GROMACS .gro file of C-alpha atoms in nm:
model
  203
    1UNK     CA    1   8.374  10.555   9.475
    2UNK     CA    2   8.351  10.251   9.230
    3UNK     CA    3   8.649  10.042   9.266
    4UNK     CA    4   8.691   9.874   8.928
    5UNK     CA    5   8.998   9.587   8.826
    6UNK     CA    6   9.095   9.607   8.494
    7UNK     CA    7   9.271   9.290   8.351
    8UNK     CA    8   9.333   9.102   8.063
    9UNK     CA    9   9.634   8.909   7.862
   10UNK     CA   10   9.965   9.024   7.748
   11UNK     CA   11   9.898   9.191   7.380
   12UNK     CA   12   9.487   9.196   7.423
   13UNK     CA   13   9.492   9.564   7.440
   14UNK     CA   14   9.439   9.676   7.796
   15UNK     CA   15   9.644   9.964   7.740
   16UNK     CA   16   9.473  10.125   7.496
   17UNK     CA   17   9.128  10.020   7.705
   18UNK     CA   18   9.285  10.173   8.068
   19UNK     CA   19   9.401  10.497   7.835
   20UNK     CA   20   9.089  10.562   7.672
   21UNK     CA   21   8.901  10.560   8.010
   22UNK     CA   22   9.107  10.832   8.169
   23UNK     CA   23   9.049  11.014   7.870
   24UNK     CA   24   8.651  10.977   7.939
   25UNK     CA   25   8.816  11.063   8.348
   26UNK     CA   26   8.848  10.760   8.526
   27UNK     CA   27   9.148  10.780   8.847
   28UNK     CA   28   9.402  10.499   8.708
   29UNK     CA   29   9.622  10.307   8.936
   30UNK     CA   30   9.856  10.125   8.727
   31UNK     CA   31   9.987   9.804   8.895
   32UNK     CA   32  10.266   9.808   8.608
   33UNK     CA   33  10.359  10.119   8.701
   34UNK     CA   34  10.393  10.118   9.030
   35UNK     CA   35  10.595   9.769   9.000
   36UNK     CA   36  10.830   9.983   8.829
   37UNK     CA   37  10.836  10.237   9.114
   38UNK     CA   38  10.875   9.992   9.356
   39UNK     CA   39  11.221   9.875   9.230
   40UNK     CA   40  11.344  10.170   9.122
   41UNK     CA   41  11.694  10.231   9.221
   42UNK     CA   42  11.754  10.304   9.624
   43UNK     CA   43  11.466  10.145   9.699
   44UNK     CA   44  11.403   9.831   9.928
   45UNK     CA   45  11.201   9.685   9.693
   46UNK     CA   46  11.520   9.694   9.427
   47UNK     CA   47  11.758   9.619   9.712
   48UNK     CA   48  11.578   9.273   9.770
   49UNK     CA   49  11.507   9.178   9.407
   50UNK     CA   50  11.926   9.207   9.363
   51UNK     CA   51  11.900   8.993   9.686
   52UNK     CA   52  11.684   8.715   9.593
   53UNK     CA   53  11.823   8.677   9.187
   54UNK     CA   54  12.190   8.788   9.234
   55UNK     CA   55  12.360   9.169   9.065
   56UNK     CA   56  12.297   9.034   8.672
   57UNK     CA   57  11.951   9.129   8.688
   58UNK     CA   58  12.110   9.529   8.748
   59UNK     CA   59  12.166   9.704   8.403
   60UNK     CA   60  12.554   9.891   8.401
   61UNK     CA   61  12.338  10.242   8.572
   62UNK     CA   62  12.218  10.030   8.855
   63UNK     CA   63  11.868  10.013   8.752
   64UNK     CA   64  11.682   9.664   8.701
   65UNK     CA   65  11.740   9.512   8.368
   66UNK     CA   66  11.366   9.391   8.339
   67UNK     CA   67  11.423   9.182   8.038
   68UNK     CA   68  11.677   9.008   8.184
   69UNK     CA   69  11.469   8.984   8.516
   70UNK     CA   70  11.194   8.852   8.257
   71UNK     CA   71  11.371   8.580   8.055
   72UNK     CA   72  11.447   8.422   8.443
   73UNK     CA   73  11.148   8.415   8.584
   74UNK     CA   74  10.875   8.358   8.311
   75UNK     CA   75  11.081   8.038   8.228
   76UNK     CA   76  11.000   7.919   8.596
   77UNK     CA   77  10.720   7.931   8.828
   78UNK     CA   78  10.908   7.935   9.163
   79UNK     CA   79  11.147   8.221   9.040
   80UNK     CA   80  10.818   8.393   8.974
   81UNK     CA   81  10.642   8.331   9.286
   82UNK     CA   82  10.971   8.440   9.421
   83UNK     CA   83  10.950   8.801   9.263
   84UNK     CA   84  10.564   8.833   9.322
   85UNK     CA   85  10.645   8.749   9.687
   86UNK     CA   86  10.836   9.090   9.675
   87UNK     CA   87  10.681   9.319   9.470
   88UNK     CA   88  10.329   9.243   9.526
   89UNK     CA   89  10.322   9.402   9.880
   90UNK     CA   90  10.478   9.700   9.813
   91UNK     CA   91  10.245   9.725   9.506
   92UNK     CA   92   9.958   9.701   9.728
   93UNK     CA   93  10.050   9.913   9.974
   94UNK     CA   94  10.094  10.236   9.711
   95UNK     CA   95   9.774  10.135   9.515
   96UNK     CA   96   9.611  10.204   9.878
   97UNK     CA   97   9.713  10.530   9.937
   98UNK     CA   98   9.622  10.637   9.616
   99UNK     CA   99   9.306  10.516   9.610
  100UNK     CA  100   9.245  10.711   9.982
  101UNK     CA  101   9.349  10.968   9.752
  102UNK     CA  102   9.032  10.980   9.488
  103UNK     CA  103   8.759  11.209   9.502
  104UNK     CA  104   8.435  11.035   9.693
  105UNK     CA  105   8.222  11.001   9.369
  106UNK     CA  106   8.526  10.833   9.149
  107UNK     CA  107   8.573  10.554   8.908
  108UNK     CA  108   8.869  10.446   9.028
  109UNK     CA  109   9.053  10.213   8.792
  110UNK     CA  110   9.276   9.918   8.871
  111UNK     CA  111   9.525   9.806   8.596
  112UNK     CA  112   9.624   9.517   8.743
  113UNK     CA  113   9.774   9.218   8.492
  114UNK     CA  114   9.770   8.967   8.710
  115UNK     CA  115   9.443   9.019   8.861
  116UNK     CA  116   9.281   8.654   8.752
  117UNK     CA  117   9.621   8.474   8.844
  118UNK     CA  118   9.634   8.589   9.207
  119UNK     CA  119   9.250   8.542   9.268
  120UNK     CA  120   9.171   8.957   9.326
  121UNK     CA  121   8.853   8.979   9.167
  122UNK     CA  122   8.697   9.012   9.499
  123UNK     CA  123   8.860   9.308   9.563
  124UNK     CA  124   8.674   9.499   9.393
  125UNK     CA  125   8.325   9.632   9.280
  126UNK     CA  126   8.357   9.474   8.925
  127UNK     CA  127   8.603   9.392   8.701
  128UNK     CA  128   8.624   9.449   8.334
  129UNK     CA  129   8.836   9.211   8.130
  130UNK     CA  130   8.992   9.291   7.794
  131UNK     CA  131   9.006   8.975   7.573
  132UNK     CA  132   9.187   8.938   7.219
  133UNK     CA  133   9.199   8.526   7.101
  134UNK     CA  134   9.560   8.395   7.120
  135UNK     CA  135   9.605   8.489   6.758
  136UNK     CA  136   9.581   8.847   6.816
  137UNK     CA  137   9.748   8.822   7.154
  138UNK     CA  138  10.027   8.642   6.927
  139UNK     CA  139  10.053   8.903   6.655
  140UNK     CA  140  10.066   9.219   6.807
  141UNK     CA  141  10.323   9.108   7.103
  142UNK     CA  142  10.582   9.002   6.741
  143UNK     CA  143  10.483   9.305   6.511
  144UNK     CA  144  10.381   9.578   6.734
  145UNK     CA  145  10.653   9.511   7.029
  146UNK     CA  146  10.915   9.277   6.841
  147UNK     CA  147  10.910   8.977   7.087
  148UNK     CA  148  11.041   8.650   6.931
  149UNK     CA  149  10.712   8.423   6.888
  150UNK     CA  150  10.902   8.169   7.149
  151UNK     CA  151  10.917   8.447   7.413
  152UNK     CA  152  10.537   8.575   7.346
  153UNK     CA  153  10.422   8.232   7.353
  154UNK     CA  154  10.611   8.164   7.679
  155UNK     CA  155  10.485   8.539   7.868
  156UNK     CA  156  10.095   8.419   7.734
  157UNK     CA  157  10.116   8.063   7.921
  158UNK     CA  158  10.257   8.195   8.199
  159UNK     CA  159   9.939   8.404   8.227
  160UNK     CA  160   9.591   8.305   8.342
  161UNK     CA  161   9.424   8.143   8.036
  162UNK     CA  162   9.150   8.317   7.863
  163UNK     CA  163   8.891   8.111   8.012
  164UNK     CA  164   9.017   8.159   8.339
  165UNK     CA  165   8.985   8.555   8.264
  166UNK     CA  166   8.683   8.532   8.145
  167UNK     CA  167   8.513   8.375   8.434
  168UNK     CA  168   8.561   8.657   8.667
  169UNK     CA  169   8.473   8.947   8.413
  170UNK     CA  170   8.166   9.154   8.491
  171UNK     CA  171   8.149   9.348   8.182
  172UNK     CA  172   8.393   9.222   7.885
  173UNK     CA  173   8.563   9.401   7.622
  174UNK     CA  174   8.606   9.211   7.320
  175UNK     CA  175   8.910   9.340   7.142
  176UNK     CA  176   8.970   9.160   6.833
  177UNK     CA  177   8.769   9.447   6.685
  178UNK     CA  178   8.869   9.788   6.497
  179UNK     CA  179   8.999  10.067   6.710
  180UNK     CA  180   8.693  10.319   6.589
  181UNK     CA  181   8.419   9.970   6.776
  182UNK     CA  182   8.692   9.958   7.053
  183UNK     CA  183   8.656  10.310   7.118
  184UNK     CA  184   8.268  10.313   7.112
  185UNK     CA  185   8.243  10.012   7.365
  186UNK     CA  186   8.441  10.198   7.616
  187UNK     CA  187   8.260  10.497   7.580
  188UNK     CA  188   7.945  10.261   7.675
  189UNK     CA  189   8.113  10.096   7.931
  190UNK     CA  190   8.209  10.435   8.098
  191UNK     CA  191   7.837  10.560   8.101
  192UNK     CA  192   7.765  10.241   8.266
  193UNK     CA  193   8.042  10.302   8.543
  194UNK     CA  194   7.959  10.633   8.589
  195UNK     CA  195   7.585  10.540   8.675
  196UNK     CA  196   7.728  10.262   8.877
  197UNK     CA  197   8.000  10.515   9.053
  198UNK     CA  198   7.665  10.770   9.107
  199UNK     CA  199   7.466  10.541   9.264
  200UNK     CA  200   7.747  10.382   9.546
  201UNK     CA  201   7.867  10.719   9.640
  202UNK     CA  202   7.474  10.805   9.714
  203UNK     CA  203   7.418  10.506   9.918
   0.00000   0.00000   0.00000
């Protein structure tokens, strides 16, 4: 099994990157995902997110209201470190038993965000960073998802900076590049994991 983090910054395009390697049949364990799962409603996870920021982050169904959730903590670091506090173990945890899940010979597939900011790299075998420049990263979180430039501006800084990604990446995708090159670097990056993937599962 190959045990690869996949990271990069709000609106870079890690999406598209973590989609079109399943396609090419990588396992994916979406952090995102499973952050969602975690608080989902009658959970513990939910029940001490409504106890740590109070019952207006609940929508009217008694789900989480994760923009509202969002404009509180990205606005302040301690709220944050608050909410990571409680989701990140539980995220952990199910990531785990999926991966115990995977077939022996797998390129197994960490979406994981947040990977630079909370200094994971070396939990895995490599990691793969998308990059976009902060223009890009700017434009597509205003046109393609309709953020305000204030709030995409303020979900970028409270990310890892670029350079910051960038120094833990073993193989990087640049993505400020047409979607027909995007498509034809991650069909060269998957040759190179499955090689990679090949070769640990014969050791």
């Amino acid at each position: 099994m190959l045990k690869v983090g996949l990271t990069g910054g709000i609106g870079a395009g890690k999406s598209e990157v973590s989609r079109l390697l399943v396609e090419h049949g990588a396992v994916l364990i979406d952090a995102d995902r499973i952050a969602r799962e975690v608080v989902a409603p009658g959970t513990p996870g939910l029940a001490a997110v409504v106890e740590a920021f109070g019952e207006g982050v609940l929508a009217a169904d008694g789900s989480l209201d994760r923009p509202r959730l969002g404009s509180v903590v990205f606005a302040d670091p301690e709220k944050l470190a608050v909410l990571n506090s409680i989701v990140h173990p539980l995220v952990g945890a199910r990531s785990r038993e999926l991966e115990e899940a995977a077939a022996k010979d797998a390129v197994v597939i960490h979406d994981v965000p947040l990977l630079a900011e909370n200094g994971l790299a070396p939990l895995y075998d490599l990691v793969i960073v998308v990059d976009a420049s902060p223009k890009t990263q700017l434009d597509r979180l205003t046109r393609l998802r309709g953020m305000t430039e204030q709030d995409a501006r303020a979900r970028m800084a409270a990310q890892a900076t670029r350079e910051q990604r960038r120094e833990i990446a073993d193989i990087l995708i640049d993505n400020d590049i047409p979607l027909d090159a995007l498509h034809k670097r991650v069909t060269e990056v998957w040759d190179d994991l499955v090689r990679r993937a090949r070769e640990a599962s014969a050791e």
